[in-house]
Amino acid sequence: MNLLLFVIKSALLGVGLAMDAFSVSIANALQDPDMRRRRAFLIAGTFAFFQCLMPLAGWVIVHTAAEHFLMFRNAIPIIAFVLLLFIGGKMILETVLGDGEEVEPVRVSKGELLVQGIATSIDALSVGFTIATYTGLQALAASLIIAAVTLVICLAGIRIGSYVGMRLAGKASVFGGLILIAIGIRIL
């Protein structure tokens, strides 16, 4: 395969796969519009890590235990939906059931970030099936390109979310929660 074509194909896969993580990055920044640069890189890096890991895991599954994975494949969208519904619903409930005072910025916890990373990248597992003909080195290179694209897109999402979050004030968490639920429904 031509190197330039390989890079372009991998980057386009990265763009497609990063859209859910982009939306969740916006939602996270809506909750914490004054997010520090280090935190933004932690969030974007988490999404990039999982977007790299999942295609590699799919590639390994194809080359080792594909027949065992097929029965699990249909549950992937349901798992992602439940995880995003839970996180999004929690964000909305915390805002709606609040005491009506000024809402402080809420940072997504490390556990929630981990769940978000898995939920938004679980569809990337199937990319491992589409790159099954790649060598191990090619699969790694494609996954790293996907991760780099995801990192850039998520950082952009955080910037957008921070900008919008400053203008939405206390309503930002509800909006962010609705985004997460909508992504879960789309995945389902």
Coordinates of N, CA, C and O in Angstrom, one line a residue:
M1 N 0.9 -1.2 0.0 CA 0.0 0.0 0.0 C 0.9 1.2 0.0 O 1.9 1.3 0.7
N2 N 0.5 2.2 -0.8 CA 1.2 3.5 -0.9 C 1.2 4.2 0.5 O 0.2 4.2 1.1
L3 N 2.3 4.7 0.9 CA 2.4 5.3 2.3 C 1.5 6.5 2.4 O 0.8 6.6 3.5
L4 N 1.4 7.3 1.4 CA 0.6 8.5 1.5 C -0.9 8.1 1.6 O -1.7 8.6 2.4
L5 N -1.3 7.1 0.8 CA -2.6 6.6 0.9 C -3.0 6.0 2.2 O -4.0 6.1 2.8
F6 N -2.0 5.2 2.8 CA -2.2 4.6 4.1 C -2.4 5.7 5.2 O -3.3 5.6 6.0
V7 N -1.6 6.8 5.1 CA -1.7 7.8 6.1 C -3.1 8.5 6.0 O -3.8 8.8 7.0
I8 N -3.5 8.8 4.7 CA -4.8 9.5 4.5 C -5.9 8.6 4.9 O -6.8 9.1 5.6
K9 N -5.9 7.3 4.6 CA -6.9 6.4 5.0 C -7.0 6.3 6.5 O -8.1 6.4 7.1
S10 N -5.9 6.2 7.2 CA -5.9 6.1 8.6 C -6.4 7.4 9.3 O -7.1 7.4 10.3
A11 N -6.0 8.6 8.7 CA -6.4 9.9 9.2 C -7.9 10.0 9.1 O -8.6 10.5 10.0
L12 N -8.5 9.6 8.0 CA -9.9 9.7 7.7 C -10.7 8.8 8.7 O -11.7 9.1 9.2
L13 N -10.1 7.6 9.0 CA -10.7 6.7 10.0 C -10.7 7.4 11.3 O -11.7 7.4 12.1
G14 N -9.6 8.1 11.6 CA -9.5 8.8 12.9 C -10.5 9.9 13.0 O -11.1 10.1 14.1
V15 N -10.8 10.6 11.9 CA -11.8 11.7 12.0 C -13.1 11.1 12.2 O -13.9 11.5 13.1
G16 N -13.5 10.0 11.5 CA -14.8 9.4 11.7 C -14.9 8.8 13.2 O -16.0 9.0 13.8
L17 N -13.9 8.2 13.7 CA -14.0 7.6 15.0 C -14.0 8.7 16.1 O -14.5 8.4 17.2
A18 N -13.4 9.8 15.8 CA -13.2 10.8 16.9 C -14.4 11.7 17.1 O -14.5 12.4 18.1
M19 N -15.5 11.5 16.3 CA -16.6 12.4 16.4 C -17.3 12.3 17.7 O -17.8 13.3 18.3
D20 N -17.5 11.1 18.2 CA -18.1 10.9 19.5 C -17.3 11.5 20.6 O -17.8 12.2 21.5
A21 N -16.0 11.2 20.6 CA -15.1 11.8 21.6 C -15.0 13.3 21.5 O -14.9 14.0 22.5
F22 N -15.2 13.9 20.3 CA -15.2 15.3 20.1 C -16.5 15.9 20.8 O -16.3 16.9 21.6
S23 N -17.6 15.2 20.6 CA -18.8 15.7 21.3 C -18.7 15.6 22.8 O -19.2 16.5 23.5
V24 N -18.1 14.5 23.3 CA -18.0 14.4 24.7 C -17.0 15.4 25.3 O -17.1 15.9 26.4
S25 N -16.0 15.7 24.5 CA -15.0 16.7 24.9 C -15.7 18.1 25.1 O -15.5 18.8 26.0
I26 N -16.6 18.4 24.1 CA -17.4 19.6 24.3 C -18.2 19.6 25.5 O -18.3 20.6 26.3
A27 N -18.9 18.4 25.8 CA -19.7 18.3 27.0 C -18.9 18.5 28.2 O -19.3 19.1 29.2
N28 N -17.7 17.9 28.3 CA -16.8 18.1 29.5 C -16.4 19.5 29.7 O -16.4 20.0 30.8
A29 N -16.1 20.2 28.6 CA -15.7 21.6 28.7 C -16.9 22.5 29.1 O -16.7 23.5 29.7
L30 N -18.1 22.1 28.7 CA -19.3 22.9 29.1 C -19.4 22.9 30.6 O -19.8 23.9 31.2
Q31 N -19.1 21.7 31.2 CA -19.2 21.6 32.6 C -18.0 22.4 33.3 O -18.2 22.8 34.5
D32 N -16.9 22.6 32.7 CA -15.7 23.2 33.3 C -15.1 24.2 32.3 O -14.0 23.9 31.7
P33 N -15.8 25.3 32.0 CA -15.3 26.2 31.0 C -14.0 26.8 31.3 O -13.3 27.3 30.3
D34 N -13.5 26.9 32.5 CA -12.2 27.4 32.8 C -11.1 26.3 32.9 O -10.1 26.5 33.6
M35 N -11.3 25.2 32.2 CA -10.4 24.1 32.3 C -9.0 24.5 31.9 O -8.8 25.2 31.0
R36 N -8.1 24.0 32.7 CA -6.7 24.3 32.5 C -6.2 23.4 31.4 O -6.7 22.4 31.0
R37 N -5.1 23.9 30.8 CA -4.5 23.2 29.6 C -4.1 21.8 30.0 O -4.3 20.9 29.2
R38 N -3.6 21.6 31.1 CA -3.1 20.2 31.5 C -4.3 19.3 31.6 O -4.3 18.1 31.1
R39 N -5.4 19.7 32.1 CA -6.7 18.9 32.2 C -7.2 18.7 30.8 O -7.7 17.6 30.5
A40 N -7.2 19.7 29.9 CA -7.6 19.5 28.6 C -6.8 18.4 27.9 O -7.4 17.5 27.2
F41 N -5.5 18.4 28.1 CA -4.7 17.3 27.5 C -4.9 16.0 28.1 O -4.9 14.9 27.4
L42 N -5.3 15.9 29.4 CA -5.6 14.7 30.0 C -6.9 14.1 29.4 O -6.9 12.9 29.1
I43 N -7.9 14.9 29.2 CA -9.2 14.5 28.6 C -8.9 14.0 27.2 O -9.3 12.9 26.8
A44 N -8.3 14.9 26.4 CA -8.1 14.5 25.0 C -7.2 13.3 24.8 O -7.4 12.5 24.0
G45 N -6.2 13.3 25.7 CA -5.2 12.1 25.7 C -5.9 10.8 26.1 O -5.6 9.8 25.5
T46 N -6.9 10.9 27.0 CA -7.6 9.7 27.3 C -8.4 9.2 26.2 O -8.4 8.0 25.8
F47 N -9.1 10.1 25.5 CA -9.8 9.7 24.3 C -8.9 9.1 23.2 O -9.2 8.1 22.6
A48 N -7.8 9.8 23.0 CA -6.8 9.3 22.0 C -6.3 8.0 22.3 O -6.1 7.1 21.5
F49 N -6.0 7.7 23.6 CA -5.4 6.4 24.1 C -6.4 5.3 23.7 O -6.0 4.3 23.1
F50 N -7.7 5.5 24.1 CA -8.7 4.5 23.8 C -9.0 4.3 22.3 O -9.2 3.2 21.8
Q51 N -8.9 5.4 21.5 CA -9.1 5.3 20.1 C -7.9 4.6 19.4 O -8.1 4.0 18.4
C52 N -6.8 4.6 20.1 CA -5.6 3.8 19.6 C -5.7 2.4 20.0 O -5.5 1.5 19.3
L53 N -6.1 2.2 21.3 CA -6.2 0.8 21.8 C -7.2 -0.1 21.2 O -6.9 -1.2 20.9
M54 N -8.4 0.5 21.0 CA -9.5 -0.4 20.5 C -9.2 -1.0 19.1 O -9.5 -2.2 18.9
P55 N -8.8 -0.2 18.1 CA -8.5 -0.9 16.8 C -7.4 -2.0 16.9 O -7.5 -3.0 16.3
L56 N -6.4 -1.7 17.8 CA -5.4 -2.7 18.0 C -6.0 -4.0 18.6 O -5.7 -5.1 18.3
A57 N -6.9 -3.7 19.6 CA -7.5 -4.9 20.3 C -8.4 -5.6 19.2 O -8.4 -6.9 19.2
G58 N -9.1 -4.9 18.4 CA -9.9 -5.6 17.3 C -9.0 -6.4 16.4 O -9.3 -7.5 16.0
W59 N -7.9 -5.8 16.0 CA -6.9 -6.5 15.1 C -6.4 -7.8 15.8 O -6.4 -8.8 15.2
V60 N -6.1 -7.7 17.1 CA -5.6 -8.9 17.8 C -6.7 -9.9 17.9 O -6.5 -11.1 17.7
I61 N -7.9 -9.5 18.1 CA -9.1 -10.4 18.2 C -9.2 -11.2 16.9 O -9.4 -12.4 16.9
V62 N -9.2 -10.5 15.8 CA -9.3 -11.1 14.5 C -8.2 -12.1 14.3 O -8.5 -13.2 13.7
H63 N -7.0 -11.8 14.8 CA -5.9 -12.8 14.6 C -5.8 -13.8 15.6 O -4.9 -14.7 15.6
T64 N -6.7 -13.8 16.6 CA -6.6 -14.8 17.7 C -7.9 -15.5 18.0 O -8.0 -16.7 17.9
A65 N -8.9 -14.8 18.3 CA -10.2 -15.4 18.8 C -11.4 -14.8 18.2 O -12.4 -14.6 18.9
A66 N -11.4 -14.6 16.9 CA -12.6 -14.0 16.3 C -13.9 -14.7 16.5 O -14.9 -14.0 16.8
E67 N -13.9 -16.0 16.5 CA -15.2 -16.7 16.6 C -15.8 -16.5 18.0 O -17.0 -16.5 18.2
H68 N -14.9 -16.3 19.1 CA -15.5 -16.1 20.4 C -16.0 -14.6 20.6 O -16.9 -14.4 21.4
F69 N -15.5 -13.7 19.8 CA -15.9 -12.3 19.9 C -17.2 -12.1 19.2 O -18.0 -11.2 19.6
L70 N -17.5 -12.8 18.2 CA -18.7 -12.6 17.4 C -20.0 -12.5 18.2 O -20.9 -11.7 18.0
M71 N -20.1 -13.4 19.2 CA -21.3 -13.3 20.1 C -21.4 -12.1 20.9 O -22.4 -11.6 21.3
F72 N -20.3 -11.4 21.2 CA -20.2 -10.2 22.0 C -20.4 -9.0 21.2 O -20.8 -8.0 21.7
R73 N -20.2 -9.1 19.9 CA -20.2 -7.9 19.0 C -21.6 -7.2 19.0 O -21.6 -6.0 19.0
N74 N -22.7 -7.9 19.1 CA -24.0 -7.2 19.1 C -24.2 -6.4 20.4 O -25.1 -5.6 20.5
A75 N -23.5 -6.8 21.5 CA -23.7 -6.1 22.8 C -22.9 -4.7 22.8 O -23.2 -3.9 23.7
I76 N -22.0 -4.5 22.0 CA -21.2 -3.3 22.0 C -22.0 -2.0 22.0 O -21.8 -1.2 22.9
P77 N -22.9 -1.8 21.1 CA -23.7 -0.6 21.1 C -24.5 -0.4 22.3 O -24.7 0.7 22.9
I78 N -25.0 -1.5 22.9 CA -25.9 -1.4 24.1 C -25.0 -1.0 25.3 O -25.4 -0.2 26.1
I79 N -23.8 -1.6 25.4 CA -22.9 -1.2 26.5 C -22.5 0.3 26.4 O -22.6 1.0 27.4
A80 N -22.2 0.8 25.2 CA -21.8 2.2 25.0 C -23.0 3.1 25.4 O -22.9 4.1 26.0
F81 N -24.2 2.7 24.9 CA -25.5 3.5 25.2 C -25.7 3.6 26.7 O -25.9 4.6 27.3
V82 N -25.6 2.4 27.4 CA -25.9 2.4 28.9 C -24.8 3.3 29.6 O -25.2 4.1 30.5
L83 N -23.6 3.2 29.2 CA -22.5 4.0 29.9 C -22.8 5.5 29.7 O -22.7 6.3 30.6
L84 N -23.1 5.9 28.4 CA -23.3 7.3 28.1 C -24.6 7.8 28.7 O -24.7 9.0 29.2
L85 N -25.6 7.0 28.8 CA -26.9 7.4 29.4 C -26.7 7.6 30.9 O -27.2 8.6 31.4
F86 N -25.9 6.8 31.5 CA -25.7 6.9 32.9 C -24.9 8.2 33.2 O -25.3 9.0 34.1
I87 N -23.9 8.5 32.5 CA -23.1 9.7 32.7 C -23.9 10.9 32.4 O -23.9 11.9 33.2
G88 N -24.5 11.0 31.2 CA -25.3 12.1 30.8 C -26.5 12.4 31.8 O -26.8 13.5 32.2
G89 N -27.2 11.3 32.2 CA -28.3 11.4 33.1 C -27.8 12.0 34.5 O -28.5 12.8 35.1
K90 N -26.7 11.5 34.9 CA -26.1 12.0 36.2 C -25.8 13.5 36.1 O -26.1 14.3 37.0
M91 N -25.2 14.0 34.9 CA -24.9 15.4 34.8 C -26.2 16.2 34.8 O -26.3 17.2 35.5
I92 N -27.3 15.7 34.2 CA -28.5 16.5 34.1 C -29.2 16.5 35.5 O -29.6 17.6 36.0
L93 N -29.2 15.3 36.2 CA -29.8 15.3 37.5 C -29.1 16.2 38.5 O -29.8 16.8 39.3
E94 N -27.8 16.2 38.5 CA -27.1 17.0 39.4 C -27.4 18.5 39.2 O -27.4 19.3 40.2
T95 N -27.6 18.9 38.0 CA -27.9 20.3 37.7 C -29.4 20.6 38.1 O -29.7 21.6 38.7
V96 N -30.3 19.7 37.7 CA -31.7 20.0 37.9 C -32.1 19.9 39.4 O -32.9 20.7 39.9
L97 N -31.5 18.9 40.1 CA -31.8 18.8 41.5 C -31.0 19.6 42.4 O -31.1 19.6 43.6
G98 N -30.1 20.5 41.8 CA -29.3 21.4 42.6 C -30.2 22.4 43.4 O -31.4 22.5 43.2
D99 N -29.6 23.1 44.3 CA -30.3 24.0 45.1 C -30.6 25.4 44.5 O -31.1 26.3 45.2
G100 N -30.3 25.5 43.2 CA -30.6 26.8 42.5 C -29.6 27.9 42.7 O -29.7 28.9 42.1
E101 N -28.5 27.6 43.5 CA -27.5 28.6 43.6 C -26.6 28.5 42.4 O -26.7 27.7 41.5
E102 N -25.6 29.5 42.4 CA -24.7 29.5 41.3 C -24.0 28.2 41.2 O -23.5 27.6 42.2
V103 N -24.0 27.6 40.0 CA -23.4 26.3 39.8 C -21.9 26.5 39.6 O -21.4 27.2 38.7
E104 N -21.1 25.7 40.4 CA -19.7 25.7 40.3 C -19.3 24.8 39.1 O -20.0 23.8 38.9
P105 N -18.2 25.1 38.4 CA -17.7 24.2 37.4 C -17.5 22.8 38.0 O -17.0 22.7 39.1
V106 N -17.9 21.8 37.2 CA -17.8 20.4 37.7 C -16.8 19.8 36.8 O -16.9 19.7 35.6
R107 N -15.7 19.2 37.4 CA -14.7 18.5 36.6 C -15.2 17.1 36.6 O -15.6 16.5 37.5
V108 N -15.0 16.5 35.4 CA -15.3 15.1 35.2 C -14.3 14.3 36.0 O -13.1 14.6 36.0
S109 N -14.7 13.3 36.8 CA -13.8 12.5 37.6 C -13.0 11.6 36.7 O -13.3 11.3 35.6
K110 N -11.9 11.1 37.3 CA -11.1 10.2 36.5 C -11.8 8.9 36.1 O -11.7 8.4 35.0
G111 N -12.7 8.4 37.0 CA -13.5 7.3 36.7 C -14.5 7.5 35.6 O -14.7 6.7 34.7
E112 N -15.1 8.7 35.7 CA -16.1 9.1 34.6 C -15.3 9.2 33.3 O -15.8 8.8 32.2
L113 N -14.1 9.8 33.3 CA -13.3 10.0 32.1 C -13.0 8.6 31.5 O -13.0 8.4 30.3
L114 N -12.6 7.7 32.4 CA -12.3 6.3 31.9 C -13.5 5.7 31.2 O -13.4 5.2 30.1
V115 N -14.7 5.8 31.8 CA -15.9 5.3 31.2 C -16.2 6.0 29.9 O -16.6 5.4 28.9
Q116 N -16.0 7.3 29.9 CA -16.3 8.1 28.6 C -15.3 7.6 27.5 O -15.7 7.4 26.4
G117 N -14.0 7.4 27.9 CA -13.1 6.9 26.9 C -13.4 5.6 26.3 O -13.3 5.4 25.1
I118 N -13.9 4.7 27.2 CA -14.3 3.3 26.7 C -15.5 3.5 25.8 O -15.6 2.9 24.7
A119 N -16.5 4.2 26.4 CA -17.8 4.3 25.7 C -17.7 4.9 24.3 O -18.4 4.5 23.3
T120 N -16.9 5.9 24.2 CA -16.7 6.6 22.9 C -15.8 5.9 21.9 O -15.8 6.2 20.7
S121 N -15.0 5.0 22.4 CA -14.1 4.3 21.5 C -14.5 2.8 21.2 O -13.8 2.2 20.4
I122 N -15.5 2.3 21.9 CA -15.9 0.9 21.7 C -16.2 0.6 20.3 O -15.9 -0.5 19.8
D123 N -16.7 1.6 19.5 CA -17.0 1.3 18.1 C -15.7 1.2 17.3 O -15.7 0.5 16.2
A124 N -14.6 1.7 17.8 CA -13.3 1.6 17.1 C -12.8 0.1 17.2 O -11.9 -0.2 16.4
L125 N -13.4 -0.7 18.0 CA -13.0 -2.1 18.1 C -13.2 -2.7 16.7 O -12.4 -3.6 16.3
S126 N -14.3 -2.4 16.1 CA -14.7 -3.0 14.8 C -13.7 -2.6 13.7 O -13.6 -3.2 12.7
V127 N -13.0 -1.4 13.9 CA -12.0 -1.0 12.9 C -10.9 -2.1 12.9 O -10.3 -2.3 11.8
G128 N -10.6 -2.7 14.0 CA -9.7 -3.8 14.0 C -10.0 -4.9 13.0 O -9.1 -5.6 12.5
F129 N -11.3 -5.1 12.7 CA -11.7 -6.1 11.8 C -11.4 -5.6 10.3 O -11.1 -6.4 9.5
T130 N -11.6 -4.3 10.1 CA -11.4 -3.8 8.8 C -9.9 -3.7 8.4 O -9.6 -3.6 7.3
I131 N -9.0 -3.6 9.4 CA -7.6 -3.6 9.2 C -7.0 -5.0 9.4 O -5.7 -5.0 9.6
A132 N -7.8 -6.0 9.4 CA -7.3 -7.4 9.7 C -6.2 -7.8 8.7 O -5.3 -8.6 9.0
T133 N -6.2 -7.2 7.5 CA -5.2 -7.6 6.5 C -3.8 -6.9 6.7 O -2.9 -7.2 6.1
Y134 N -3.8 -5.9 7.6 CA -2.6 -5.2 7.9 C -1.6 -6.1 8.7 O -2.0 -7.0 9.4
T135 N -0.3 -5.8 8.5 CA 0.7 -6.4 9.4 C 0.5 -5.8 10.8 O -0.1 -4.8 11.0
G136 N 1.2 -6.4 11.8 CA 1.1 -5.8 13.1 C 1.6 -4.4 13.2 O 1.1 -3.5 13.8
L137 N 2.7 -4.1 12.4 CA 3.3 -2.8 12.4 C 2.4 -1.8 11.7 O 2.2 -0.6 12.2
Q138 N 1.7 -2.2 10.6 CA 0.8 -1.3 10.0 C -0.4 -1.0 10.9 O -0.9 0.1 10.9
A139 N -0.9 -2.1 11.6 CA -2.0 -1.9 12.5 C -1.7 -0.9 13.6 O -2.5 0.0 14.0
L140 N -0.5 -1.0 14.1 CA 0.0 -0.1 15.1 C 0.1 1.4 14.6 O -0.3 2.3 15.2
A141 N 0.7 1.5 13.4 CA 0.9 2.8 12.8 C -0.5 3.4 12.5 O -0.7 4.6 12.8
A142 N -1.5 2.7 12.0 CA -2.8 3.2 11.7 C -3.5 3.6 13.1 O -4.1 4.7 13.1
S143 N -3.3 2.9 14.1 CA -3.9 3.2 15.4 C -3.2 4.5 16.0 O -3.9 5.3 16.6
L144 N -2.0 4.6 15.8 CA -1.3 5.8 16.3 C -1.7 7.1 15.5 O -1.9 8.2 16.1
I145 N -2.0 6.9 14.2 CA -2.5 8.1 13.4 C -3.9 8.4 13.9 O -4.2 9.6 14.1
I146 N -4.7 7.4 14.1 CA -6.1 7.6 14.6 C -6.0 8.3 16.0 O -6.8 9.3 16.2
A147 N -5.1 7.9 16.8 CA -4.9 8.6 18.1 C -4.5 10.1 18.0 O -5.1 10.9 18.7
A148 N -3.6 10.3 17.1 CA -3.2 11.7 16.9 C -4.3 12.6 16.4 O -4.5 13.7 16.9
V149 N -5.1 12.1 15.4 CA -6.2 12.8 14.9 C -7.2 13.1 16.0 O -7.8 14.2 16.2
T150 N -7.5 12.0 16.8 CA -8.4 12.2 17.9 C -8.0 13.2 18.9 O -8.8 14.0 19.4
L151 N -6.7 13.2 19.3 CA -6.2 14.2 20.2 C -6.4 15.6 19.7 O -7.0 16.5 20.5
V152 N -6.1 15.9 18.5 CA -6.3 17.2 17.9 C -7.8 17.6 17.9 O -8.2 18.7 18.3
I153 N -8.6 16.7 17.5 CA -10.1 17.0 17.4 C -10.7 17.2 18.8 O -11.5 18.1 18.9
C154 N -10.3 16.4 19.7 CA -10.8 16.6 21.1 C -10.3 17.9 21.7 O -11.1 18.5 22.5
L155 N -9.1 18.3 21.5 CA -8.6 19.6 22.0 C -9.4 20.7 21.4 O -9.8 21.6 22.1
A156 N -9.8 20.6 20.1 CA -10.7 21.6 19.5 C -12.0 21.6 20.1 O -12.6 22.6 20.4
G157 N -12.6 20.4 20.4 CA -13.9 20.2 21.1 C -13.9 20.9 22.5 O -14.8 21.5 22.9
I158 N -12.8 20.7 23.2 CA -12.7 21.4 24.5 C -12.6 22.9 24.4 O -13.3 23.6 25.2
R159 N -11.9 23.4 23.4 CA -11.9 24.8 23.2 C -13.3 25.4 22.9 O -13.8 26.4 23.4
I160 N -14.0 24.7 22.0 CA -15.4 25.1 21.6 C -16.3 25.0 22.9 O -17.1 25.9 23.1
G161 N -16.2 23.9 23.6 CA -17.0 23.7 24.8 C -16.8 24.8 25.8 O -17.7 25.3 26.5
S162 N -15.5 25.1 26.0 CA -15.2 26.2 27.0 C -15.8 27.5 26.6 O -16.3 28.3 27.4
Y163 N -15.6 27.8 25.3 CA -16.2 29.1 24.8 C -17.7 29.2 25.0 O -18.2 30.1 25.5
V164 N -18.4 28.1 24.6 CA -19.8 28.1 24.7 C -20.2 28.0 26.2 O -21.2 28.6 26.6
G165 N -19.5 27.2 27.0 CA -19.8 27.1 28.4 C -19.8 28.4 29.2 O -20.6 28.6 30.1
M166 N -18.9 29.3 28.8 CA -18.8 30.6 29.4 C -20.1 31.4 29.2 O -20.6 32.1 30.0
R167 N -20.8 31.1 28.1 CA -22.0 31.9 27.7 C -23.3 31.2 28.3 O -24.3 31.8 28.4
L168 N -23.2 29.9 28.5 CA -24.4 29.2 29.0 C -24.5 29.1 30.5 O -25.6 28.8 31.0
A169 N -23.5 29.4 31.2 CA -23.4 29.5 32.7 C -24.0 28.2 33.2 O -23.5 27.1 32.9
G170 N -25.0 28.2 34.1 CA -25.5 27.1 34.8 C -26.2 26.0 33.9 O -26.5 24.9 34.4
K171 N -26.6 26.3 32.7 CA -27.3 25.4 31.9 C -26.3 24.5 31.1 O -26.8 23.5 30.5
A172 N -25.1 24.7 31.2 CA -24.1 24.0 30.4 C -24.1 22.5 30.8 O -24.0 21.6 29.9
S173 N -24.3 22.1 32.1 CA -24.3 20.7 32.4 C -25.4 19.9 31.9 O -25.3 18.8 31.4
V174 N -26.6 20.6 31.8 CA -27.8 20.0 31.2 C -27.5 19.7 29.7 O -27.8 18.7 29.2
F175 N -27.0 20.8 29.1 CA -26.7 20.6 27.6 C -25.6 19.5 27.4 O -25.8 18.7 26.5
G176 N -24.6 19.5 28.2 CA -23.6 18.5 28.1 C -24.1 17.1 28.3 O -23.8 16.1 27.6
G177 N -25.0 16.9 29.3 CA -25.7 15.6 29.6 C -26.5 15.2 28.4 O -26.5 14.0 28.0
L178 N -27.2 16.1 27.8 CA -28.1 15.8 26.6 C -27.2 15.4 25.5 O -27.6 14.5 24.7
I179 N -26.0 16.0 25.3 CA -25.1 15.6 24.2 C -24.7 14.1 24.4 O -24.7 13.3 23.5
L180 N -24.3 13.8 25.7 CA -23.9 12.4 26.0 C -25.0 11.4 25.7 O -24.8 10.3 25.1
I181 N -26.2 11.7 26.1 CA -27.4 10.8 25.9 C -27.6 10.7 24.4 O -27.9 9.6 23.9
A182 N -27.6 11.8 23.6 CA -27.8 11.8 22.2 C -26.7 10.9 21.5 O -27.0 10.1 20.6
I183 N -25.5 11.0 21.9 CA -24.4 10.1 21.4 C -24.7 8.7 21.7 O -24.6 7.8 20.8
G184 N -25.2 8.4 22.9 CA -25.5 7.0 23.2 C -26.6 6.5 22.4 O -26.6 5.3 21.9
I185 N -27.7 7.3 22.1 CA -28.8 6.9 21.3 C -28.3 6.6 19.9 O -28.7 5.6 19.2
R186 N -27.4 7.5 19.4 CA -26.9 7.3 18.0 C -26.1 6.0 17.9 O -26.2 5.3 16.9
I187 N -25.3 5.7 18.9 CA -24.5 4.5 18.9 C -25.4 3.3 18.9 O -25.2 2.3 18.2
L188 N -26.5 3.4 19.7 CA -27.5 2.2 19.8 C -28.1 2.0 18.5 O -28.3 0.9 18.1

